[in-house]
PDB file of C-alpha atoms in Angstrom:
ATOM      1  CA  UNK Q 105     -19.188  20.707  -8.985  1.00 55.00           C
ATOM      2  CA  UNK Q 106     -16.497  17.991  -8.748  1.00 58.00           C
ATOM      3  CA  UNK Q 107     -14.075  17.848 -11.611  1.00 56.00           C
ATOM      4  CA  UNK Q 108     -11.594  15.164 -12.860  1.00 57.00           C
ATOM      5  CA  UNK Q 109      -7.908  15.817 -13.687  1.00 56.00           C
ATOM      6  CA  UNK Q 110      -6.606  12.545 -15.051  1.00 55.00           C
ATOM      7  CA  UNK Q 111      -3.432  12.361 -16.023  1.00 53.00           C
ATOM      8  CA  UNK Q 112      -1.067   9.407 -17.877  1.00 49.00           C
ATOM      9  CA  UNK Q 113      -2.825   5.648 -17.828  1.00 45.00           C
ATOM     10  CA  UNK Q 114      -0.794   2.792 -17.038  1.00 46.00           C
ATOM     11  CA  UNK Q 115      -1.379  -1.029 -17.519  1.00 42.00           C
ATOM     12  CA  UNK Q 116      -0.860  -2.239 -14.032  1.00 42.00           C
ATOM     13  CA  UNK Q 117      -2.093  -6.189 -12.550  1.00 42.00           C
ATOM     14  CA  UNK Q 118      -5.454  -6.608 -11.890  1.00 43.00           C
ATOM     15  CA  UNK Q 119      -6.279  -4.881  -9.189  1.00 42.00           C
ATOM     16  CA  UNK Q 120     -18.526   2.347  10.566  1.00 45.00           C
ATOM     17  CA  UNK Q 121     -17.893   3.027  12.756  1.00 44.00           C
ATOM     18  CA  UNK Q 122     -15.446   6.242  12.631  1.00 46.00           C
ATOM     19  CA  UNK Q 123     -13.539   7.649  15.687  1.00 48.00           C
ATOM     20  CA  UNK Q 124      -9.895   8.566  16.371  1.00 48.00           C
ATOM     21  CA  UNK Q 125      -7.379   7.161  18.745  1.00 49.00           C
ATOM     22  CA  UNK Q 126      -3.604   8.101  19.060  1.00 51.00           C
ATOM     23  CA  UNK Q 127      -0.604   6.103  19.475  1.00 53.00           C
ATOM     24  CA  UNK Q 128      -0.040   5.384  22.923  1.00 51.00           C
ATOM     25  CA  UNK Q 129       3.107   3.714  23.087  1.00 49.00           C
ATOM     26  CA  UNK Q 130       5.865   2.716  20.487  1.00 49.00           C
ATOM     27  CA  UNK Q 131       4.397   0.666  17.384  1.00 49.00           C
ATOM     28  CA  UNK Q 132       6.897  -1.562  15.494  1.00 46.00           C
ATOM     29  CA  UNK Q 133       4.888  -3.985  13.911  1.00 46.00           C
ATOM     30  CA  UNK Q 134       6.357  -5.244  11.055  1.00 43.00           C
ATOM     31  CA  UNK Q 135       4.525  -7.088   7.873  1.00 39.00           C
ATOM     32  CA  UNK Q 136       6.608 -10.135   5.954  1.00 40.00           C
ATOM     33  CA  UNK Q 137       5.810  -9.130   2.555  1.00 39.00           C
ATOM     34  CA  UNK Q 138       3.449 -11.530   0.579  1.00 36.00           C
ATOM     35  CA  UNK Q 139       4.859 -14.200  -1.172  1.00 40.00           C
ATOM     36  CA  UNK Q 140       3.967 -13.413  -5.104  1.00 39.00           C
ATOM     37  CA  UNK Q 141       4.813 -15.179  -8.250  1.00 41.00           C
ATOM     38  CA  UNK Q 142       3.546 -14.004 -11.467  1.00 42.00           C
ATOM     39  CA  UNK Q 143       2.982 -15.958 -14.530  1.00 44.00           C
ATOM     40  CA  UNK Q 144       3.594 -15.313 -17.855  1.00 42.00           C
ATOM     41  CA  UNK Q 145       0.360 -15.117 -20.140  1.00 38.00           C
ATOM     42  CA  UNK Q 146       0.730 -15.732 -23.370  1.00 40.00           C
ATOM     43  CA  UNK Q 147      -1.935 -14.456 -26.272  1.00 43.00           C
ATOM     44  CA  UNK Q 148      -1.941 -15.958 -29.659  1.00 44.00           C
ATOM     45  CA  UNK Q 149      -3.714 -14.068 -32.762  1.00 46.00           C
ATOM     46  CA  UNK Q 150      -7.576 -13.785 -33.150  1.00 44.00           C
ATOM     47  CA  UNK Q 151      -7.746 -17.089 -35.158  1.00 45.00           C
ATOM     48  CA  UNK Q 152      -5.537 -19.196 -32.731  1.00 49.00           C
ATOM     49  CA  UNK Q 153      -7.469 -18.073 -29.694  1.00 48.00           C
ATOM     50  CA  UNK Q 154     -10.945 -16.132 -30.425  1.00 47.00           C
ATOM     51  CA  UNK Q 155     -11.928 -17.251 -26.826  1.00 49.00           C
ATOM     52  CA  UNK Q 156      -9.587 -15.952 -24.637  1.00 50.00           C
ATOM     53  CA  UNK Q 157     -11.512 -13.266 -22.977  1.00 49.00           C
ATOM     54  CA  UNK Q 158     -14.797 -15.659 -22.825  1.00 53.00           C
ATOM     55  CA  UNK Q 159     -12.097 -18.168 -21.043  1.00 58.00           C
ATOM     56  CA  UNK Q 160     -11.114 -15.786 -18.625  1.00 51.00           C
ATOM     57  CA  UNK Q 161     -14.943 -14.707 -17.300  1.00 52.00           C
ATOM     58  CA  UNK Q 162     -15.545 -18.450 -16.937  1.00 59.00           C
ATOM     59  CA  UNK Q 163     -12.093 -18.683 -15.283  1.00 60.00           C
ATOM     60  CA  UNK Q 164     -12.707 -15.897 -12.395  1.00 52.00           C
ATOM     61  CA  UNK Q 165     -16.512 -17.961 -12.608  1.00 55.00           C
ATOM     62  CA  UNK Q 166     -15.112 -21.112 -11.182  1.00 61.00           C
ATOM     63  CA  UNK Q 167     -13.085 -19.314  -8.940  1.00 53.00           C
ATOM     64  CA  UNK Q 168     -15.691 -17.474  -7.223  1.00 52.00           C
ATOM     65  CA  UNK Q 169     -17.711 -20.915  -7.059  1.00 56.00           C
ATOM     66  CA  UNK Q 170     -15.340 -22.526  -5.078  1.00 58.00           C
ATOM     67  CA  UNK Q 171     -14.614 -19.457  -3.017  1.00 55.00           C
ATOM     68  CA  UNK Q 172     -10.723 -18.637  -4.306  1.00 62.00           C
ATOM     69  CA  UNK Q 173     -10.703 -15.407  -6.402  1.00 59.00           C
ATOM     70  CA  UNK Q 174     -10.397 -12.799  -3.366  1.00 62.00           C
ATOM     71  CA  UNK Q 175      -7.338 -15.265  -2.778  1.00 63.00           C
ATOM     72  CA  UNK Q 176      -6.103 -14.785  -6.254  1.00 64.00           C
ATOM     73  CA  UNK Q 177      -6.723 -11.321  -6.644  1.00 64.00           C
ATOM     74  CA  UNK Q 178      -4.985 -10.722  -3.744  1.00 65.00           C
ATOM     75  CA  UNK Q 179      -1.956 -12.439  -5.441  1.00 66.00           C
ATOM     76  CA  UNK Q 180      -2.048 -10.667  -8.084  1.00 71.00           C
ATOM     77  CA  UNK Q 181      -3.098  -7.133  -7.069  1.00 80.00           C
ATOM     78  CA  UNK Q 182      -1.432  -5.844  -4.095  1.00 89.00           C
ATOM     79  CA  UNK Q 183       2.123  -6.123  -2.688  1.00 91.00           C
ATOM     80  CA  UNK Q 184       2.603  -4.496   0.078  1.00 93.00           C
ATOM     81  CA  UNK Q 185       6.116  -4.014   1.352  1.00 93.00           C
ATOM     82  CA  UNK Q 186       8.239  -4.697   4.597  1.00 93.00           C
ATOM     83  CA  UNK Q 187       6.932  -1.916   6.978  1.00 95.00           C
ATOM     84  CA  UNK Q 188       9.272   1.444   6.349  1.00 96.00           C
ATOM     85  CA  UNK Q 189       8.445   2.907   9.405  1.00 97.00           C
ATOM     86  CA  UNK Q 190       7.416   3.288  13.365  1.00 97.00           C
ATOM     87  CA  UNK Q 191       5.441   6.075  15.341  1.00 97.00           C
ATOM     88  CA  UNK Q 192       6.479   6.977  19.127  1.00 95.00           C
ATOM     89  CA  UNK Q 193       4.780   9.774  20.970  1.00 93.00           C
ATOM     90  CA  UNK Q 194       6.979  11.483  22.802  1.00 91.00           C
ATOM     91  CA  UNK Q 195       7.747  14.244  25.127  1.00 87.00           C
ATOM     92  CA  UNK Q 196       8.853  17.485  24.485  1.00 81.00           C
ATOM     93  CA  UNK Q 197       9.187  20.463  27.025  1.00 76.00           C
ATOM     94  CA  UNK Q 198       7.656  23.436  25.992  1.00 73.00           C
ATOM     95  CA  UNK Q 199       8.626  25.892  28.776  1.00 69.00           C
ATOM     96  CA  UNK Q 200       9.618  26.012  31.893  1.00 65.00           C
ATOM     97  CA  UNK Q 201       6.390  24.365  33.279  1.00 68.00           C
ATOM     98  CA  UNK Q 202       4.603  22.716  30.421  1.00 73.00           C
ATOM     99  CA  UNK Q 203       5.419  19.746  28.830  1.00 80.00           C
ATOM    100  CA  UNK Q 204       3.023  18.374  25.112  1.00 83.00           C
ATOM    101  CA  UNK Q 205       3.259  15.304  23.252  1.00 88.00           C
ATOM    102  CA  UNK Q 206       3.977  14.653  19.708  1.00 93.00           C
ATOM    103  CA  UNK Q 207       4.011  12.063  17.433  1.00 95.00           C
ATOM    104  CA  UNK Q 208       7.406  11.033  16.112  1.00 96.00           C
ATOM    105  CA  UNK Q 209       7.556   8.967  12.902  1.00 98.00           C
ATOM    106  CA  UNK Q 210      10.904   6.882  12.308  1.00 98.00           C
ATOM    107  CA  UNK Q 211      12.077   5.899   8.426  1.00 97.00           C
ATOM    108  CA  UNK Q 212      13.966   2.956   7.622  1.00 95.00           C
ATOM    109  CA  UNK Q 213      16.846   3.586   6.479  1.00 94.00           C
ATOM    110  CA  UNK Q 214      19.498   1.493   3.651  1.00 92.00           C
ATOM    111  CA  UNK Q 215      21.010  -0.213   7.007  1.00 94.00           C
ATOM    112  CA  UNK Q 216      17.724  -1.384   7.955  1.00 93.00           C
ATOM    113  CA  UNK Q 217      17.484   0.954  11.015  1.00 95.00           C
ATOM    114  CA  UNK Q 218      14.695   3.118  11.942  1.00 96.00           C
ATOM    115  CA  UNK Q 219      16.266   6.933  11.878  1.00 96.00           C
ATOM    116  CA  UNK Q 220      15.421  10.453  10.240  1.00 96.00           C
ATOM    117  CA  UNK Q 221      13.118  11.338  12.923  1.00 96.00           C
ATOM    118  CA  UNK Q 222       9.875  13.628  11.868  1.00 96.00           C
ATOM    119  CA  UNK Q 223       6.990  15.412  14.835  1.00 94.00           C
ATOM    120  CA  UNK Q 224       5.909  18.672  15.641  1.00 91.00           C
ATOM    121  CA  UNK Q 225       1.915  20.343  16.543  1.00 90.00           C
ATOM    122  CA  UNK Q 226       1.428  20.212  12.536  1.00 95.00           C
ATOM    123  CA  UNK Q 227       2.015  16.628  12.676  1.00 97.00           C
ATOM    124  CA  UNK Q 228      -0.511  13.649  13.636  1.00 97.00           C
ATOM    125  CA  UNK Q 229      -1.014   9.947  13.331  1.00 97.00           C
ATOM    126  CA  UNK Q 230      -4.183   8.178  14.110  1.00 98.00           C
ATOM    127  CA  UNK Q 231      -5.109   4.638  14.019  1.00 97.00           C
ATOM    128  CA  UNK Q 232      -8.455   4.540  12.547  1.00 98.00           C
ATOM    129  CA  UNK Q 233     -11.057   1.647  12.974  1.00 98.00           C
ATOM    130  CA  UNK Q 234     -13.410   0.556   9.828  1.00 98.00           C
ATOM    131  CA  UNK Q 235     -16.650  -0.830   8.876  1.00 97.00           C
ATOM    132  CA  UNK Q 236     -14.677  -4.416   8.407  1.00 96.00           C
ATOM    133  CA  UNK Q 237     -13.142  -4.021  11.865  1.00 95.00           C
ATOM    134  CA  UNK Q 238     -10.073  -3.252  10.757  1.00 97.00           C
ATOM    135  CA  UNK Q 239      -7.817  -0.565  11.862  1.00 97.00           C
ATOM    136  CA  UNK Q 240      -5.775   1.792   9.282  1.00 98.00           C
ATOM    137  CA  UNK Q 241      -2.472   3.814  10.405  1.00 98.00           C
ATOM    138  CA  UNK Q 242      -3.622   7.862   8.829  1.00 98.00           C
ATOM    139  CA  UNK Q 243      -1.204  10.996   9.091  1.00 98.00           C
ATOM    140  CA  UNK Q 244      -2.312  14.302   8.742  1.00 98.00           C
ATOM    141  CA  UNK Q 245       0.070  17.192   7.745  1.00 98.00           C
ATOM    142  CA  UNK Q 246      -1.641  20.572   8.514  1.00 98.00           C
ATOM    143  CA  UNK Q 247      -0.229  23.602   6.661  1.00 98.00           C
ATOM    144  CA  UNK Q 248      -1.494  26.979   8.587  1.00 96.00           C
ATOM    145  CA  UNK Q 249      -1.775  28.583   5.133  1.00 97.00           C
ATOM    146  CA  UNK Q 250      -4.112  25.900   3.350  1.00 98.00           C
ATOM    147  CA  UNK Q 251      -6.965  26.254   1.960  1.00 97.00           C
ATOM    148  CA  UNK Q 252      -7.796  22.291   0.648  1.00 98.00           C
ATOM    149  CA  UNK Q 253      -6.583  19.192   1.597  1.00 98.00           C
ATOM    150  CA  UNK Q 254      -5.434  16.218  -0.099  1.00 98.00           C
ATOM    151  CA  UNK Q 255      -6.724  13.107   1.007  1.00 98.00           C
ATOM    152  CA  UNK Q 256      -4.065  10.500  -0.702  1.00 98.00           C
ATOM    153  CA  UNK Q 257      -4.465   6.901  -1.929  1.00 98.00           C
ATOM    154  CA  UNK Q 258      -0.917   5.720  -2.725  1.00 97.00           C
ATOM    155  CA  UNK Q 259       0.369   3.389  -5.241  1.00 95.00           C
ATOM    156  CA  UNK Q 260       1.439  -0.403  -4.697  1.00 93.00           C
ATOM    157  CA  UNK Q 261       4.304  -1.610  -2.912  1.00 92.00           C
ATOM    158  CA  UNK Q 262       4.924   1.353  -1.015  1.00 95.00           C
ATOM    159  CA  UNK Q 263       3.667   2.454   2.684  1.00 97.00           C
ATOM    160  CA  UNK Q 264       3.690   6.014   4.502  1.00 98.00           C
ATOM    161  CA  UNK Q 265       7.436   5.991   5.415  1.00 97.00           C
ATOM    162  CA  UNK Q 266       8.607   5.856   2.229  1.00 97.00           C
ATOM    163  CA  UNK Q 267       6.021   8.946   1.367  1.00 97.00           C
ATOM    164  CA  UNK Q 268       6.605  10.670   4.494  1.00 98.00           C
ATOM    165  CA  UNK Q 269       9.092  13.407   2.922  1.00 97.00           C
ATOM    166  CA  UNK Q 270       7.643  13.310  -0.485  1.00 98.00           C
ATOM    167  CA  UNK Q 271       3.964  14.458   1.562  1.00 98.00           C
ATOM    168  CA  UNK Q 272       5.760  17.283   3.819  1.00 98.00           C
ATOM    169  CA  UNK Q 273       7.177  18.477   0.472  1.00 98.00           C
ATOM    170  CA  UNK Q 274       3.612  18.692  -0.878  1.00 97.00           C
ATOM    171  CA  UNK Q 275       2.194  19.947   1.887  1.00 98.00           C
ATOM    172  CA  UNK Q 276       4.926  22.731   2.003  1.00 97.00           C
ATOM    173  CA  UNK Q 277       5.209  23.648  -2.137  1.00 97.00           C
ATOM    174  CA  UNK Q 278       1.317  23.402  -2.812  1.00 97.00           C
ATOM    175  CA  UNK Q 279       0.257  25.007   0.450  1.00 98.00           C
ATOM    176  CA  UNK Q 280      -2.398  22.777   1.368  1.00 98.00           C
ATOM    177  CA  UNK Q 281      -2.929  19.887   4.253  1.00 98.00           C
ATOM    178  CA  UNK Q 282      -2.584  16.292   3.553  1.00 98.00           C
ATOM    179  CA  UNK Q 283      -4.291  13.308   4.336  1.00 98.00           C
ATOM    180  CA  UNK Q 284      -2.591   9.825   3.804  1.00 98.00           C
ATOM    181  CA  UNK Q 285      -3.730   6.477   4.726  1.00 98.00           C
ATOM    182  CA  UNK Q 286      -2.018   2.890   4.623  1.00 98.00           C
ATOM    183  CA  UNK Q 287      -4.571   0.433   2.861  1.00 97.00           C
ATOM    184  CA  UNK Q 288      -5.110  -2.691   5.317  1.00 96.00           C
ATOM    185  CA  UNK Q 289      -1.961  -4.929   5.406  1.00 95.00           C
ATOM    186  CA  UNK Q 290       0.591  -2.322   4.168  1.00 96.00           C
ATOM    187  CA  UNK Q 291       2.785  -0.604   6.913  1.00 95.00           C
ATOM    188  CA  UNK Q 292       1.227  -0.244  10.508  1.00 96.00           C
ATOM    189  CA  UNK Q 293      -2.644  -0.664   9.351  1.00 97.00           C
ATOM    190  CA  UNK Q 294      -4.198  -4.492  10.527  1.00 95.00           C
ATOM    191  CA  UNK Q 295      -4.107  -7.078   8.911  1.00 90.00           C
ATOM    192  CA  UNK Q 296      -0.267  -9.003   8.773  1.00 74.00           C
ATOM    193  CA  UNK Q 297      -0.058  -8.189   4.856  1.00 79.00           C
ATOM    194  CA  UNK Q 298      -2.949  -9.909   3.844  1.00 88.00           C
ATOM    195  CA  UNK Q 299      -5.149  -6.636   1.857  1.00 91.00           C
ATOM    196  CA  UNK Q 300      -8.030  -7.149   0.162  1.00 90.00           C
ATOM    197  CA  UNK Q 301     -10.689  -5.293  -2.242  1.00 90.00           C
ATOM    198  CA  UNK Q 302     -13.312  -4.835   0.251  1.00 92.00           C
ATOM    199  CA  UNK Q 303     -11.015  -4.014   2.880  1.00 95.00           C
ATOM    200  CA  UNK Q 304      -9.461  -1.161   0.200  1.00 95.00           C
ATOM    201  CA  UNK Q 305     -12.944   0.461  -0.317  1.00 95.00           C
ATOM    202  CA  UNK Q 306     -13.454   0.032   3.918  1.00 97.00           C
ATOM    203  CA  UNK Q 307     -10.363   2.328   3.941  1.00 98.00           C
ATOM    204  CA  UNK Q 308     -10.829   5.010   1.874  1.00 98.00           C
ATOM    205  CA  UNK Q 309     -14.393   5.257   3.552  1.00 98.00           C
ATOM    206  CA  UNK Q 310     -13.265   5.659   7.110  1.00 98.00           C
ATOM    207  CA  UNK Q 311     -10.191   7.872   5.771  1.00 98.00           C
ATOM    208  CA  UNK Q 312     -12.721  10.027   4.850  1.00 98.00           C
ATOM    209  CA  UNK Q 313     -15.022  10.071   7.639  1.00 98.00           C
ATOM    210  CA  UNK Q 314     -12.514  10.666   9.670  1.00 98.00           C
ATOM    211  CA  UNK Q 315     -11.105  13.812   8.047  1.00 98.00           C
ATOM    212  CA  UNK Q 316     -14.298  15.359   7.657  1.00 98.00           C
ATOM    213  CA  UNK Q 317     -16.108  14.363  10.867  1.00 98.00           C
ATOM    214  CA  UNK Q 318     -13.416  14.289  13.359  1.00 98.00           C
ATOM    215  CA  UNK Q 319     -10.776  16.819  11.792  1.00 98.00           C
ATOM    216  CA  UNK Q 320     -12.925  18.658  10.599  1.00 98.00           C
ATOM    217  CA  UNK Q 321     -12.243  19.428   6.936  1.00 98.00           C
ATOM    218  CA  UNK Q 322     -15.332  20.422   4.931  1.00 97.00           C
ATOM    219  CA  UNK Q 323     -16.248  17.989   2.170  1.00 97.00           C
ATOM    220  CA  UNK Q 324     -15.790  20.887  -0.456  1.00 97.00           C
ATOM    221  CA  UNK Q 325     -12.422  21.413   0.639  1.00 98.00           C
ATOM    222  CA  UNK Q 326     -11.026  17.738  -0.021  1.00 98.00           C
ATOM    223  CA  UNK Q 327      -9.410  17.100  -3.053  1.00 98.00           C
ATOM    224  CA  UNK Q 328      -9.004  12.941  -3.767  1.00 98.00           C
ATOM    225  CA  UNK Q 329      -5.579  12.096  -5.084  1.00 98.00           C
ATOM    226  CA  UNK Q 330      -5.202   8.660  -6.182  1.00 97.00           C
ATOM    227  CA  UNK Q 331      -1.925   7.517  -7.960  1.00 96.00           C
ATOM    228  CA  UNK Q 332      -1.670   3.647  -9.720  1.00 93.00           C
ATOM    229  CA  UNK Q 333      -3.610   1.273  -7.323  1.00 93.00           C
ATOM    230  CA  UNK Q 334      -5.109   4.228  -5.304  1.00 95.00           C
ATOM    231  CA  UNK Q 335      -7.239   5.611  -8.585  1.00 95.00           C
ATOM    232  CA  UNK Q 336      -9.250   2.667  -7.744  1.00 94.00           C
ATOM    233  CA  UNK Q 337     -10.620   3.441  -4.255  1.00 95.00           C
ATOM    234  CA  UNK Q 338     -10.371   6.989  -5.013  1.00 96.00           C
ATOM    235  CA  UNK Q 339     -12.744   6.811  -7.649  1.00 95.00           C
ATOM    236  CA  UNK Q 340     -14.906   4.503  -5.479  1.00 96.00           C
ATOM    237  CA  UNK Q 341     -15.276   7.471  -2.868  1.00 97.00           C
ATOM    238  CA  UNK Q 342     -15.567  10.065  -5.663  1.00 97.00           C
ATOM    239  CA  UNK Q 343     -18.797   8.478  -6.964  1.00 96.00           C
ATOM    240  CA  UNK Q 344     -20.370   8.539  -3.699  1.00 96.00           C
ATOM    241  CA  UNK Q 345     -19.319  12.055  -2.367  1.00 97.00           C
ATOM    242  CA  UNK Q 346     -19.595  14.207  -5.957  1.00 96.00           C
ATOM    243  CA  UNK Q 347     -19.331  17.580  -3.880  1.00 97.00           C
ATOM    244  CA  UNK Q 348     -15.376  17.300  -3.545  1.00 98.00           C
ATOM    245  CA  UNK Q 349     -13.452  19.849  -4.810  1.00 98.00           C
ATOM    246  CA  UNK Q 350     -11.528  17.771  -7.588  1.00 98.00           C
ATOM    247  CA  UNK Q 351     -10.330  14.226  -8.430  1.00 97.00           C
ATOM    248  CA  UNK Q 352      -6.771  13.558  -9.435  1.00 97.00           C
ATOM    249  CA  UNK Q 353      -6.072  10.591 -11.000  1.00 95.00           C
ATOM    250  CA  UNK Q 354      -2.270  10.000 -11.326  1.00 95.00           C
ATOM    251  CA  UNK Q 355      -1.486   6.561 -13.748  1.00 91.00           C
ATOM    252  CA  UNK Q 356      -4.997   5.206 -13.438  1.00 89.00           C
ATOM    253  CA  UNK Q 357      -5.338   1.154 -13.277  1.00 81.00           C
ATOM    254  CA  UNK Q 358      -7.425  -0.464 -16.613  1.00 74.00           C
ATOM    255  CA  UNK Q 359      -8.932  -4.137 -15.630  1.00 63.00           C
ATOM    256  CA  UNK Q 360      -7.240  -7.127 -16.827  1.00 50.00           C
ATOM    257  CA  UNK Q 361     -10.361  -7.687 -19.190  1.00 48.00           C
ATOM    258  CA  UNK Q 362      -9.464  -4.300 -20.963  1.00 57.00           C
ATOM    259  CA  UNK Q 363      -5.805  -5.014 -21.314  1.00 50.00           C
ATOM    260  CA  UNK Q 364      -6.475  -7.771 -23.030  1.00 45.00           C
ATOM    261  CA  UNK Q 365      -9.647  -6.436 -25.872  1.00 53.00           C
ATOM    262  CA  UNK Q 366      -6.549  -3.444 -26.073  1.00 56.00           C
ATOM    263  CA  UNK Q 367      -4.192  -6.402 -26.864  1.00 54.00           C
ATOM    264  CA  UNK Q 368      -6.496  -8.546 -29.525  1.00 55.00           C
ATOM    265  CA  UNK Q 369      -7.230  -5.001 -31.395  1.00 63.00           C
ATOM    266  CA  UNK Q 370      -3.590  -4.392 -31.775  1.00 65.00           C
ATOM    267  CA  UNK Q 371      -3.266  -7.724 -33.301  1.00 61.00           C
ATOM    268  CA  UNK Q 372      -5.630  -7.137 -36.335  1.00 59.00           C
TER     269      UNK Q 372
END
């Protein structure tokens, strides 16, 4: 049976076809970051403003009448940054006769520059196609020693290169494979920046295909991390594949709705 390690909760901003193909040739896409702007909301006391949560259903109402609240989620949820990183395969001799290729993954540096180099047989990336005909950048760290694998939904405003060494360092301590995706719009997945919900759920979904269909990790073996924006989709795929081995839940997201009942009961 699937259990549920959650850990500390944060207030954060309101939130198929499977196969595989490898990097052909050098990828160096890069993303312009979205451009955000965040507005203070101000909440009176009780008697001042005993509507606000009514006024903010009819609100996200309107919006989704006139078609415009994906747009302003989108605003308001995700912020993807500049793309940290770039994937080469390349070739390495192995022997006198034999040559293999590897993926190489490049980090971005303070300068700006791409260095810091990272490959090897344990070590693939895969651009992954899903069900909203997008395509997702993956890597999968294979330990020889592991036993379960970690299929990661990362936080906001952060991509795989800045994770890369934090998830060999997991992989290595823990003893176990990893499985990391970039959501649609952040680093080298589709999209030019522009993430959405649906697209997030898309992504977690074909993540998982792909590790269990086309890797070939069993379904009891995967454990579903999901830290700050990732608890979301994580707990999307959780509720429709209960025979994982665990769900950890690292500063889980709480709608906007809740932060602000939280805020009102304070206040009395």
């Amino acid at each position: 049976m699937m259990s549920i390690i959650p850990t500390t909760t944060s207030t954060t901003q309101n939130s198929a076809a499977v196969g595989e193909k490898e990097l052909k040739q050098p990828v160096r896409n890069q993303y312009e970051r979205l451009n955000t702007s965040e507005d203070d909301l101000g909440h009176g006391n009780q008697e001042e403003d005993p509507g606000c949560c009514t006024c903010l259903i009819c609100c996200f109402g309107c919006l989704s009448l006139c078609g415009c609240r994906d747009w302003v989620c989108r605003k308001l949820v995700f912020f993807p940054p500049h793309c940290q990183y770039m994937v080469q395969v390349e070739i390495k001799e192995k022997g006198l006769s034999s040559v293999m290729k590897q993926h190489v993954m490049y980090i971005r540096d303070e300068t700006g520059r791409f260095s810091d180099p990272h490959g090897g047989a344990h070590f693939k990336v895969y651009m992954v196609p899903t069900k909203r005909r997008q395509k997702i950048c993956t890597i999968f760290i294979r330990n020889p020693d592991a036993k379960s694998t970690f299929l990661i939904s990362h936080g906001n405003a952060t991509d795989l290169g800045l994770l890369r060494n934090h998830l060999l360092e997991l992989s290595m301590v823990l003893d176990v494979n990893v499985y990391a995706y970039d959501y649609t719009g952040y680093g080298l997945s589709t999209n030019s920046g522009r993430p959405t919900v649906r697209d997030c759920l898309a992504d977690i979904e074909a993540a998982f295909q792909h590790l269990t269909n086309v890797i070939g990790i069993k379904e009891k073996d995967v454990i579903l991390y999901g830290q700050s924006l990732g608890t979301g989709p994580t707990l999307h795929l959780a509720r429709k594949h209960p025979a994982v081995r665990a769900v950890v839940l690292h500063s889980g997201i709480m709608s906007g709705l809740r932060v602000t009942e939280q805020q009102q009961q304070q206040q009395q």
